[in-house]
Each structure stands twice: as structure tokens, then as C-alpha cells.
Amino acid sequence: MFFYKFKFWIEESLYLMSLLTRNPKAYLISMAPVLILGFPLLPVYLLYTYLSSDVDQKVLNHYLSLHRYRTSIAIRDEDNNFIGAIPSQLESPSKDFNHQQRQGALYVKNIPPVFWDVLMAREDRYLDFDYSHIRFWDMLTLKKRTYKGIDIFGMYSRILQDKGGGSGLINLIIKNMKGQAYFREKYGQGLTGKIRRKLDEFQGARHLFPYLAKNGGIEFKRWIAMHVPLLVANGDVYGIRAVSATVFGKKPKNLTKGEQAILAAAYLYNIRLQPPQFETAQKFFQARQARWNRIIRSAKEGVKNAYQTKNDLQYKSIIAELERFKPPEEPRLPASLQPFIADKSFNKKQAYANLILRTQAFLPGLDNLISSQIKQFYKKLPDNIIITEVKITLPGSNNYQFKRNLDKVLKKIESTYPFNKTLVPSNDPHSKKRADIRIVVAKLSGKIIRYYRRGEFLEGNRSVRRMASIAKIPAAVLLANLGDQPNKPLYCNQAYNNLQNASSSKGIEKCDRDRRKDWYTPKETFGASKNLPLRYALSKKHSISKAQLIQLYKAFGIVHPNQLKGSATTTENLIHGLSFGVAKATPMQMHRIIHELTAILYGRAQAPYFIEFIKFNQRDLISNESEMKKVTTPLKSAPLKIKDYLKNSSAKTFVKNTLSAPVYSNTGTLRSFKKIKGVRFLLAKSGTSQTYNKQNVKDKLVMGSMKIGEQIYTFSILVGSKAGDVDGLAKKVSHSQLMMPIMKEIVKSLQR
């Protein structure tokens, strides 16, 4: 193929050689233009020849994978507020790229027309998507300047004039999608590094541009609007959609013509909302104003180039808007969220220009949960699908107000009682002194509507915790299935292996029916969270078999520590796991248990979920057409098998009576909850686990459901310390001291 590319040159050379043999003087005269012009044009021809070679599908797929990896995910709340963004959660297509180099860009469907016109006029006015009909002769005569996005003559002109190295828009796409760190680490600095970087960009143009140029360059316009930073914000997502939101508080399609021109000019002078740490406020204001002045001048120049000769009315209209333009002084948030930063200092306000940090601020801890769900969902998708947006069930403003109020409550609790861990937000997110706190509230329909999280809740088996007395819930369901009556004294407080009840009672050696005080009803057992009577019920009264217990554990999605270790379990192990709370589950699994149990007893429901829907872009590799699709609630878990144990009304009545007793009995562990007004608790269970060495409180837990007005909610509260922590949360702390104020704030939040 290369030979045919040189056919014209070979034929001309043969003609000149034949001329030399007949007339040497005529030969020299004829060769002079070739000698003068040929040498500088040879590199141009060689580059044109390289660019016109066939596309390597493997290389193209690499760029498409990188685009997929670099497309971050927008997060919207229940009220459709644009909360922020998270990286794609995909594995990098190469070890050379990572999200630390560049977080990625938010997907944008349609590119505003003035933005594109001004950008082309300002950065790459000769760009031509109809490249397939361009010949080398067209370039020599300057009939066409660019081939596959490369302005070859413009590139040489800019290099000679020292104007930035001759990068066109295709170069910027490749350079910014890969990241400066990639080029710096791979090719180094200096002239050699620049040349090698250019060759890398030329390779991208050769294989990528034909794909991007289809359909009038629709995909090219999208990529250039996505993968080039317009805002100085390290560690954040990039592109027109992100900057439109943080600078103007708008979607790209809603930008005014002047705002579009400003964002096009920001390709040369990035907008800065965040001050560098070393700058004083005064210096920052001065520097920012100077930067805005440069951006506005550049925008005017771009508008002039784009419209003055083609559309004078459009030109004058946009210039007039730019003359009136007043740069925003702080980042924009959705209207319902903007008041939350009104009382913050100038520097703290500027942090909300970073969408990654904004997500962490408004959804503390939830971004990690979304990330883990997205990772799992991506594994089910083909390579031509890109997740672009996630809508969550949380109402952003209400949940953030709940967070702020709860922070105040926790601060008051901490100031009143001694704790080994701090309950209030800490400047050091990884501090060993910080408590693990996780609060979830869901409607019976399954929607999670309140979420609060601080601390390290790890994924998979590493996130399981001792359930403490929450493990008594499956035991209550099993005893209901076996026909026990809630108000009959059925369970003996019999001693076992020197173990004790939560009240420090070690039980009696021999059960005597005549001693009523040694026998407990199920309501008393579960209300006061008695360990020994429950063990008696499971091992002596009913003699539950190992097979029954294994089936029960599986139905509730819980595990015994021996199962996690791969060790054999005995009947006694499994009974001990329920009655003394050493059985384990993740916090979310514990919430699922109380949620699905409430649904069985009080109404139909789905498992708790916090992702309302996922939007994704499905790319057609043949026609290069994109289609936006939506998957509604795709990440709900399969239901537990609790209902298999509650098939008659007497069994359901047993559970209702025994699991409301912690609140409404005189000895209930949560009887302080009766002081909370405007709520009726349906089910509730508390739990306390201790550290192994010092026997301090490690975790305090409460799971339950309640009715406020006509709405039923389920809730879970966990306040504790990390695995392996010997000091624990506190030496001693009651549910009345810690959980009642938290529960009170939860109820207030739902009543507002």
C-alpha cells in the first residue's frame, strides 16, 4: 500500500531521470522546485501517508474502553437534584491509567451550538469531518487543511511560532483522556518527550477520528465537550456538564449563548473557583478577576471569529451579553441545597465546586455503597454500555438537614457521657478515635429515605458484625412457628457454662415449676433480652435440631463465626449464636431482616434499596449511534425466606407481641422510646456487643419499625467501634443515654 501512495512521486522521478539523459540543463531547471519544496514537504507527506492507513480495530477498541472507563457517573437525588458524581468504578483498560490521574467526565447528550461554533473558531477552525475525500494534493494547495483531525500545516506553524505545540481538538481529546501524568511518566520531559507524545496523539487520530467523525461528528463533539477540563479543580470530574452545574447551576442545554462562549474560551484559560491553599483571600480575588478578564476577552475573540462575517446579529447579541456578564463568586448548587452552604466560610463554599467532594459532603458514606452496587451491575453489562447517571431514593435536602441535626445531637450526647470514641464529625476521617455510625430509615415500599454514615464499613465478609441481641429476632420467628404463646411462662432461667443474662443474672441450676420468678414468658424474654431463658427454649423446651438451625440461619441470611472460618458447627454453636448474639451479619442484612419481617406482619413491601434507577448509554459500534436507556430499580436483593415461618395468624401475633415488648413492657430494653411523641413502634430490638478483652461496650444496635401518621418505616441504628478494637465505644452506656436521643431525631426528621 505504501508503494502505491508514492506512485506519483516515482513516476515523476522516472520522467526527470529520462530528461537528465537528454538535456542536463533542462533537468536542473526542472529539479529546482522539487529540491527547494520537496524536503520540507516530505515529513508532511509521510504524516499524511501514516494517517491514511487502515484503522486497527484493536487500537480503536482500546480508546473506546478508555472512554468508558473515563465516563463518570452523575448522582441525582429523589427530587432530581444534581448532587454530584463518582468515578465509573470500572477497572482500568491499562495499568498506565488510573482515576487518581483523572477522575473522568460526565456524559453529555447534546452539545450547545454556540459552544461548538466558538470552540472551533477559537481552537480548530479548519476541522473537517468529511476527511475521506481529502487528497494530499488538496492539502498542498491548502484547499483542505486537516486530515483525520490533524491540521498538519497549522501544527508546523504553531510550533515555529512557539504557540503551544500545535494541538488541535483531536489532540486535546487524546491528551486529556489519557492524562498529563500518563505522558509525563511514559515519555518524560523535554523535546524528545514532546515528539513522542505527538506520535501518540497521531496514532489516536489515525484510529479514533474515523469513529468520532461519523454522522457529522456527533461523537467527536461529545468527546471534546467531555474530556477536556474547563475548571481548575484537582481530583474532580471534567467537561461541560460538570462545569455548567458548578459555575452556572444549569444543564448544558440551558446555558445562554454568552455562557456557552465563556465555556468554549475556558479551553485556553480554565475557570478557577477553588483558591490554592497558599493564596490569601485577597490574592485569590485578584487572580480570579484577572483570569475571568482573560476568559471574557478570549470568548469575545472566539465569537468574533465564529459569527462576525457570517451572522452579524448573532455576533452583536452575544458580545452585548459578554459585556454585561458578572462572574459568579461561588459555586452553584441546586436551589434546595444552596441554603446549606450560605453560612459557610468563603473557602469552604469553594469546595462545593468539586463534584466528587460535594457527593461525599451531601451523601457521606453512601457514595461507597453506590460504588459497590455499580461495580456489581457493570459486571452484567456488555462492553458497549456506559453507565451515565444514577438516581437515588434519598431526598437530598431533607437528608442533609437530618445529618446536620443529628451531628448536633451526637455532640450533645458526647458532652454528657464519657466515650472512648468521638461521636461527632472529625477532621481526620481515618482517626482510630472515631466511632462507626450507620443509620438507615426506609419506607415499607423499600425506598431508603434517610441515611447517615461515618466510619469504616468494609465490603463483603469483612463488614459482618456480631449481631448481639438482634440475633434473637430469627429465634423469635422460629419459636412463633413452633406454636409458643407470648404470655405463658415457658422458658426457664437455667444456668449454663457460667454465662449470664444482660442483667448479670447467672440463672439457676435446677428449674422448678413452683418458682414462677425463675420462668419467663416470651414477652419477658425478648422484651428484657434474656439470654439464658432463650437458650433453654431452643435447646431444652423444643430441642431444635442442627438441620433446623442451619435452615433458619440461611433463611435470614446470617452466619455463625465457625461458618466464616470454614470450621464445623454443632447444634450448640448455632443455638449459642442466636441466644448470646455471636451470630453475624452485615448492618444492611440486619436491616433487611426487620424490614421484611415488618412487611409480612403489616403490609407488602420490597427489600430496602437506595438506587431508584440507572441510566446508561448503549453504543452501536456499526452506525456510531447512541441510545440513552434507563433501568428501573435493578439492584434490589432477592427476598429472604422469613415468610415460610409465619404462615398463620397466631405465629404473626406471637412476633408482634414479643418484638414490641422491648418498647412497651415495663422491663423493656427500649422503654425510654415511649417518651417520643407522635410515633407508634411496631417492632423493635436492641443489642449490645462487648470487646473480648476489656468487656467494654463495642457496639450498640437498634433495629425496628414504626408508624408515623399513616406511613410505616423501618429503621436500623448502629453506633460502635471497628473490628479488633480493644477499648470499644465506652465502658458503659445505656440505650436510654445513646439511642433514645438518636431515635427522637429520626422521628422529628420524618415528621417535618
mmCIF file of C-alpha atoms in Angstrom, residues 460-699:
data_model
loop_
_atom_site.group_PDB
_atom_site.id
_atom_site.type_symbol
_atom_site.label_atom_id
_atom_site.label_comp_id
_atom_site.label_asym_id
_atom_site.label_seq_id
_atom_site.Cartn_x
_atom_site.Cartn_y
_atom_site.Cartn_z
ATOM 1 C CA GLY A 460 -18.108 -8.456 51.786
ATOM 2 C CA ASN A 461 -17.420 -10.766 54.731
ATOM 3 C CA ARG A 462 -15.189 -8.137 56.345
ATOM 4 C CA SER A 463 -18.259 -5.983 57.067
ATOM 5 C CA VAL A 464 -20.097 -8.614 59.128
ATOM 6 C CA ARG A 465 -20.536 -7.831 62.819
ATOM 7 C CA ARG A 466 -21.743 -9.675 65.851
ATOM 8 C CA MET A 467 -25.494 -9.239 65.859
ATOM 9 C CA ALA A 468 -25.718 -9.158 69.662
ATOM 10 C CA SER A 469 -29.379 -9.467 70.691
ATOM 11 C CA ILE A 470 -30.549 -8.633 67.159
ATOM 12 C CA ALA A 471 -29.860 -12.352 66.602
ATOM 13 C CA LYS A 472 -32.863 -13.057 68.855
ATOM 14 C CA ILE A 473 -35.201 -11.907 66.053
ATOM 15 C CA PRO A 474 -34.760 -15.125 63.998
ATOM 16 C CA ALA A 475 -35.174 -17.087 67.251
ATOM 17 C CA ALA A 476 -38.479 -15.303 67.950
ATOM 18 C CA VAL A 477 -39.746 -16.186 64.460
ATOM 19 C CA LEU A 478 -38.732 -19.826 64.914
ATOM 20 C CA LEU A 479 -40.497 -20.097 68.296
ATOM 21 C CA ALA A 480 -43.596 -18.476 66.743
ATOM 22 C CA ASN A 481 -43.542 -21.171 64.090
ATOM 23 C CA LEU A 482 -43.357 -23.842 66.800
ATOM 24 C CA GLY A 483 -46.574 -22.569 68.407
ATOM 25 C CA ASP A 484 -45.378 -20.880 71.611
ATOM 26 C CA GLN A 485 -47.734 -18.432 73.345
ATOM 27 C CA PRO A 486 -46.368 -14.919 74.093
ATOM 28 C CA ASN A 487 -47.794 -14.555 77.625
ATOM 29 C CA LYS A 488 -47.203 -18.038 79.079
ATOM 30 C CA PRO A 489 -44.191 -18.643 81.392
ATOM 31 C CA LEU A 490 -42.472 -21.190 79.186
ATOM 32 C CA TYR A 491 -38.721 -20.587 79.432
ATOM 33 C CA CYS A 492 -36.587 -21.353 82.469
ATOM 34 C CA ASN A 493 -33.729 -19.068 83.517
ATOM 35 C CA GLN A 494 -31.389 -22.050 83.741
ATOM 36 C CA ALA A 495 -27.643 -21.520 84.266
ATOM 37 C CA TYR A 496 -25.245 -22.585 81.540
ATOM 38 C CA ASN A 497 -21.414 -22.603 81.420
ATOM 39 C CA ASN A 498 -21.125 -19.675 83.838
ATOM 40 C CA LEU A 499 -22.741 -17.393 81.237
ATOM 41 C CA GLN A 500 -25.224 -14.703 82.220
ATOM 42 C CA ASN A 501 -28.113 -12.543 81.117
ATOM 43 C CA ALA A 502 -27.696 -8.897 80.185
ATOM 44 C CA SER A 503 -28.865 -8.095 83.734
ATOM 45 C CA SER A 504 -25.813 -10.032 85.109
ATOM 46 C CA SER A 505 -28.042 -12.849 86.383
ATOM 47 C CA LYS A 506 -26.310 -16.232 86.025
ATOM 48 C CA GLY A 507 -29.502 -18.257 86.314
ATOM 49 C CA ILE A 508 -30.449 -21.222 88.475
ATOM 50 C CA GLU A 509 -29.087 -24.756 88.484
ATOM 51 C CA LYS A 510 -32.396 -26.603 88.573
ATOM 52 C CA CYS A 511 -35.707 -25.491 87.094
ATOM 53 C CA ASP A 512 -38.726 -25.781 89.413
ATOM 54 C CA ARG A 513 -42.197 -25.039 88.090
ATOM 55 C CA ASP A 514 -43.315 -23.851 91.501
ATOM 56 C CA ARG A 515 -40.820 -20.972 91.409
ATOM 57 C CA ARG A 516 -42.540 -18.584 88.994
ATOM 58 C CA LYS A 517 -39.766 -15.985 89.254
ATOM 59 C CA ASP A 518 -37.364 -18.399 87.516
ATOM 60 C CA TRP A 519 -39.648 -18.760 84.491
ATOM 61 C CA TYR A 520 -40.175 -16.163 81.797
ATOM 62 C CA THR A 521 -42.814 -15.579 79.182
ATOM 63 C CA PRO A 522 -41.646 -14.992 75.596
ATOM 64 C CA LYS A 523 -42.631 -11.311 76.003
ATOM 65 C CA GLU A 524 -40.438 -11.020 79.078
ATOM 66 C CA THR A 525 -37.606 -12.948 77.441
ATOM 67 C CA PHE A 526 -37.466 -10.804 74.321
ATOM 68 C CA GLY A 527 -38.515 -7.553 75.968
ATOM 69 C CA ALA A 528 -35.698 -7.620 78.536
ATOM 70 C CA SER A 529 -33.379 -9.526 76.151
ATOM 71 C CA LYS A 530 -32.794 -12.559 78.366
ATOM 72 C CA ASN A 531 -30.104 -14.910 77.076
ATOM 73 C CA LEU A 532 -30.451 -17.967 79.351
ATOM 74 C CA PRO A 533 -34.245 -18.418 79.003
ATOM 75 C CA LEU A 534 -33.911 -18.195 75.222
ATOM 76 C CA ARG A 535 -31.187 -20.840 75.212
ATOM 77 C CA TYR A 536 -33.469 -23.036 77.325
ATOM 78 C CA ALA A 537 -36.314 -22.550 74.838
ATOM 79 C CA LEU A 538 -34.190 -23.627 71.888
ATOM 80 C CA SER A 539 -32.201 -26.466 73.458
ATOM 81 C CA LYS A 540 -34.479 -27.891 76.165
ATOM 82 C CA LYS A 541 -38.088 -26.976 75.516
ATOM 83 C CA HIS A 542 -38.015 -27.646 71.775
ATOM 84 C CA SER A 543 -34.701 -29.472 71.235
ATOM 85 C CA ILE A 544 -34.132 -27.734 67.903
ATOM 86 C CA SER A 545 -32.042 -29.872 65.542
ATOM 87 C CA LYS A 546 -28.909 -28.770 63.734
ATOM 88 C CA ALA A 547 -30.672 -29.081 60.365
ATOM 89 C CA GLN A 548 -33.482 -26.779 61.547
ATOM 90 C CA LEU A 549 -30.972 -24.218 62.789
ATOM 91 C CA ILE A 550 -28.910 -24.275 59.590
ATOM 92 C CA GLN A 551 -32.106 -23.743 57.597
ATOM 93 C CA LEU A 552 -33.069 -20.822 59.883
ATOM 94 C CA TYR A 553 -29.646 -19.149 59.509
ATOM 95 C CA LYS A 554 -29.874 -19.474 55.745
ATOM 96 C CA ALA A 555 -33.442 -18.137 55.598
ATOM 97 C CA PHE A 556 -32.378 -14.986 57.480
ATOM 98 C CA GLY A 557 -29.050 -14.568 55.673
ATOM 99 C CA ILE A 558 -26.944 -14.722 58.844
ATOM 100 C CA VAL A 559 -23.853 -16.779 59.688
ATOM 101 C CA HIS A 560 -22.097 -18.323 62.659
ATOM 102 C CA PRO A 561 -18.406 -17.363 63.119
ATOM 103 C CA ASN A 562 -17.428 -21.000 62.541
ATOM 104 C CA GLN A 563 -19.058 -20.867 59.112
ATOM 105 C CA LEU A 564 -16.923 -17.846 58.189
ATOM 106 C CA LYS A 565 -13.791 -19.706 59.293
ATOM 107 C CA GLY A 566 -14.775 -22.847 57.402
ATOM 108 C CA SER A 567 -14.983 -24.819 60.675
ATOM 109 C CA ALA A 568 -17.604 -27.373 61.598
ATOM 110 C CA THR A 569 -20.617 -26.112 63.542
ATOM 111 C CA THR A 570 -22.572 -28.005 66.160
ATOM 112 C CA THR A 571 -26.150 -27.648 67.305
ATOM 113 C CA GLU A 572 -24.893 -25.957 70.466
ATOM 114 C CA ASN A 573 -22.807 -23.491 68.392
ATOM 115 C CA LEU A 574 -25.851 -22.445 66.398
ATOM 116 C CA ILE A 575 -28.101 -22.103 69.469
ATOM 117 C CA HIS A 576 -25.407 -20.065 71.212
ATOM 118 C CA GLY A 577 -25.186 -17.817 68.132
ATOM 119 C CA LEU A 578 -28.868 -16.869 68.494
ATOM 120 C CA SER A 579 -29.273 -16.714 72.269
ATOM 121 C CA PHE A 580 -25.978 -14.957 73.099
ATOM 122 C CA GLY A 581 -25.663 -12.920 69.909
ATOM 123 C CA VAL A 582 -22.414 -14.228 68.415
ATOM 124 C CA ALA A 583 -24.145 -14.855 65.063
ATOM 125 C CA LYS A 584 -23.001 -12.365 62.441
ATOM 126 C CA ALA A 585 -24.442 -10.310 59.589
ATOM 127 C CA THR A 586 -23.753 -7.078 57.764
ATOM 128 C CA PRO A 587 -25.571 -3.977 59.068
ATOM 129 C CA MET A 588 -27.643 -3.877 55.888
ATOM 130 C CA GLN A 589 -28.613 -7.526 56.279
ATOM 131 C CA MET A 590 -29.812 -6.820 59.817
ATOM 132 C CA HIS A 591 -31.972 -4.009 58.445
ATOM 133 C CA ARG A 592 -33.347 -6.309 55.766
ATOM 134 C CA ILE A 593 -34.457 -8.783 58.424
ATOM 135 C CA ILE A 594 -36.532 -6.240 60.347
ATOM 136 C CA HIS A 595 -37.811 -4.669 57.108
ATOM 137 C CA GLU A 596 -39.075 -7.895 55.578
ATOM 138 C CA LEU A 597 -40.470 -9.095 58.890
ATOM 139 C CA THR A 598 -42.440 -5.843 59.194
ATOM 140 C CA ALA A 599 -43.739 -6.305 55.653
ATOM 141 C CA ILE A 600 -45.010 -9.803 56.474
ATOM 142 C CA LEU A 601 -46.804 -8.568 59.584
ATOM 143 C CA TYR A 602 -48.070 -5.130 58.478
ATOM 144 C CA GLY A 603 -48.150 -4.934 54.688
ATOM 145 C CA ARG A 604 -46.461 -5.877 51.435
ATOM 146 C CA ALA A 605 -43.037 -4.430 50.624
ATOM 147 C CA GLN A 606 -39.834 -4.836 48.692
ATOM 148 C CA ALA A 607 -36.339 -5.264 50.115
ATOM 149 C CA PRO A 608 -34.714 -1.922 51.067
ATOM 150 C CA TYR A 609 -32.966 -0.175 48.182
ATOM 151 C CA PHE A 610 -31.368 3.220 47.552
ATOM 152 C CA ILE A 611 -30.874 3.232 43.754
ATOM 153 C CA GLU A 612 -34.095 4.313 42.056
ATOM 154 C CA PHE A 613 -32.834 3.820 38.508
ATOM 155 C CA ILE A 614 -29.696 3.710 36.421
ATOM 156 C CA LYS A 615 -29.297 5.486 33.093
ATOM 157 C CA PHE A 616 -26.864 4.157 30.570
ATOM 158 C CA ASN A 617 -25.700 4.863 27.052
ATOM 159 C CA GLN A 618 -25.737 1.956 24.597
ATOM 160 C CA ARG A 619 -23.333 2.491 21.708
ATOM 161 C CA ASP A 620 -23.901 0.969 18.285
ATOM 162 C CA LEU A 621 -20.397 0.166 17.047
ATOM 163 C CA ILE A 622 -21.502 -0.021 13.408
ATOM 164 C CA SER A 623 -23.513 3.158 12.937
ATOM 165 C CA ASN A 624 -21.950 5.023 15.878
ATOM 166 C CA GLU A 625 -25.399 5.969 17.115
ATOM 167 C CA SER A 626 -26.010 6.226 20.838
ATOM 168 C CA GLU A 627 -29.192 5.500 22.717
ATOM 169 C CA MET A 628 -29.969 6.501 26.281
ATOM 170 C CA LYS A 629 -31.793 3.863 28.290
ATOM 171 C CA LYS A 630 -32.999 3.549 31.860
ATOM 172 C CA VAL A 631 -33.062 0.518 34.129
ATOM 173 C CA THR A 632 -35.583 0.908 36.948
ATOM 174 C CA THR A 633 -34.517 -0.366 40.401
ATOM 175 C CA PRO A 634 -32.207 -3.081 39.060
ATOM 176 C CA LEU A 635 -30.260 -3.639 42.258
ATOM 177 C CA LYS A 636 -32.811 -4.976 44.711
ATOM 178 C CA SER A 637 -31.864 -8.109 46.613
ATOM 179 C CA ALA A 638 -33.767 -11.360 46.462
ATOM 180 C CA PRO A 639 -36.294 -11.678 49.305
ATOM 181 C CA LEU A 640 -35.430 -13.610 52.458
ATOM 182 C CA LYS A 641 -37.426 -16.710 53.371
ATOM 183 C CA ILE A 642 -38.855 -15.394 56.638
ATOM 184 C CA LYS A 643 -42.447 -15.795 55.464
ATOM 185 C CA ASP A 644 -42.022 -19.593 55.382
ATOM 186 C CA TYR A 645 -42.073 -19.497 59.201
ATOM 187 C CA LEU A 646 -45.124 -17.237 59.614
ATOM 188 C CA LYS A 647 -47.984 -18.871 57.768
ATOM 189 C CA ASN A 648 -50.743 -18.445 60.349
ATOM 190 C CA SER A 649 -52.174 -15.583 62.399
ATOM 191 C CA SER A 650 -51.135 -16.992 65.797
ATOM 192 C CA ALA A 651 -47.476 -17.086 64.716
ATOM 193 C CA LYS A 652 -47.703 -13.488 63.495
ATOM 194 C CA THR A 653 -49.379 -12.414 66.755
ATOM 195 C CA PHE A 654 -46.537 -14.031 68.715
ATOM 196 C CA VAL A 655 -43.923 -11.978 66.849
ATOM 197 C CA LYS A 656 -45.912 -8.742 67.176
ATOM 198 C CA ASN A 657 -46.226 -9.205 70.932
ATOM 199 C CA THR A 658 -42.687 -10.340 71.683
ATOM 200 C CA LEU A 659 -40.902 -7.807 69.434
ATOM 201 C CA SER A 660 -42.926 -4.795 70.612
ATOM 202 C CA ALA A 661 -42.161 -5.687 74.255
ATOM 203 C CA PRO A 662 -38.694 -4.037 74.234
ATOM 204 C CA VAL A 663 -40.517 -0.666 73.971
ATOM 205 C CA TYR A 664 -43.888 -1.244 75.648
ATOM 206 C CA SER A 665 -43.102 -3.582 78.570
ATOM 207 C CA ASN A 666 -42.022 -2.220 81.964
ATOM 208 C CA THR A 667 -38.658 -4.007 81.793
ATOM 209 C CA GLY A 668 -38.062 -3.497 78.068
ATOM 210 C CA THR A 669 -34.580 -2.500 76.976
ATOM 211 C CA LEU A 670 -36.035 0.334 74.852
ATOM 212 C CA ARG A 671 -38.799 1.521 77.197
ATOM 213 C CA SER A 672 -37.312 5.046 77.026
ATOM 214 C CA PHE A 673 -38.642 5.197 73.429
ATOM 215 C CA LYS A 674 -42.169 5.573 74.879
ATOM 216 C CA LYS A 675 -41.257 9.197 75.649
ATOM 217 C CA ILE A 676 -41.024 10.010 71.923
ATOM 218 C CA LYS A 677 -44.249 11.643 70.770
ATOM 219 C CA GLY A 678 -46.129 11.142 67.505
ATOM 220 C CA VAL A 679 -44.955 7.611 66.794
ATOM 221 C CA ARG A 680 -46.076 4.041 67.467
ATOM 222 C CA PHE A 681 -43.357 1.427 67.444
ATOM 223 C CA LEU A 682 -44.439 -1.821 65.800
ATOM 224 C CA LEU A 683 -41.311 -3.945 66.222
ATOM 225 C CA ALA A 684 -38.059 -3.112 67.971
ATOM 226 C CA LYS A 685 -34.976 -4.960 69.189
ATOM 227 C CA SER A 686 -31.841 -3.657 70.815
ATOM 228 C CA GLY A 687 -28.414 -5.219 71.037
ATOM 229 C CA THR A 688 -25.111 -4.631 72.803
ATOM 230 C CA SER A 689 -21.867 -6.420 71.954
ATOM 231 C CA GLN A 690 -18.711 -6.228 74.050
ATOM 232 C CA THR A 691 -14.983 -6.233 73.410
ATOM 233 C CA TYR A 692 -13.340 -9.579 74.172
ATOM 234 C CA ASN A 693 -10.541 -8.305 76.413
ATOM 235 C CA LYS A 694 -11.800 -5.373 78.486
ATOM 236 C CA GLN A 695 -15.508 -6.272 78.302
ATOM 237 C CA ASN A 696 -16.317 -2.688 77.293
ATOM 238 C CA VAL A 697 -19.260 -1.833 75.053
ATOM 239 C CA LYS A 698 -18.196 -2.439 71.444
ATOM 240 C CA ASP A 699 -21.436 -1.886 69.509
#
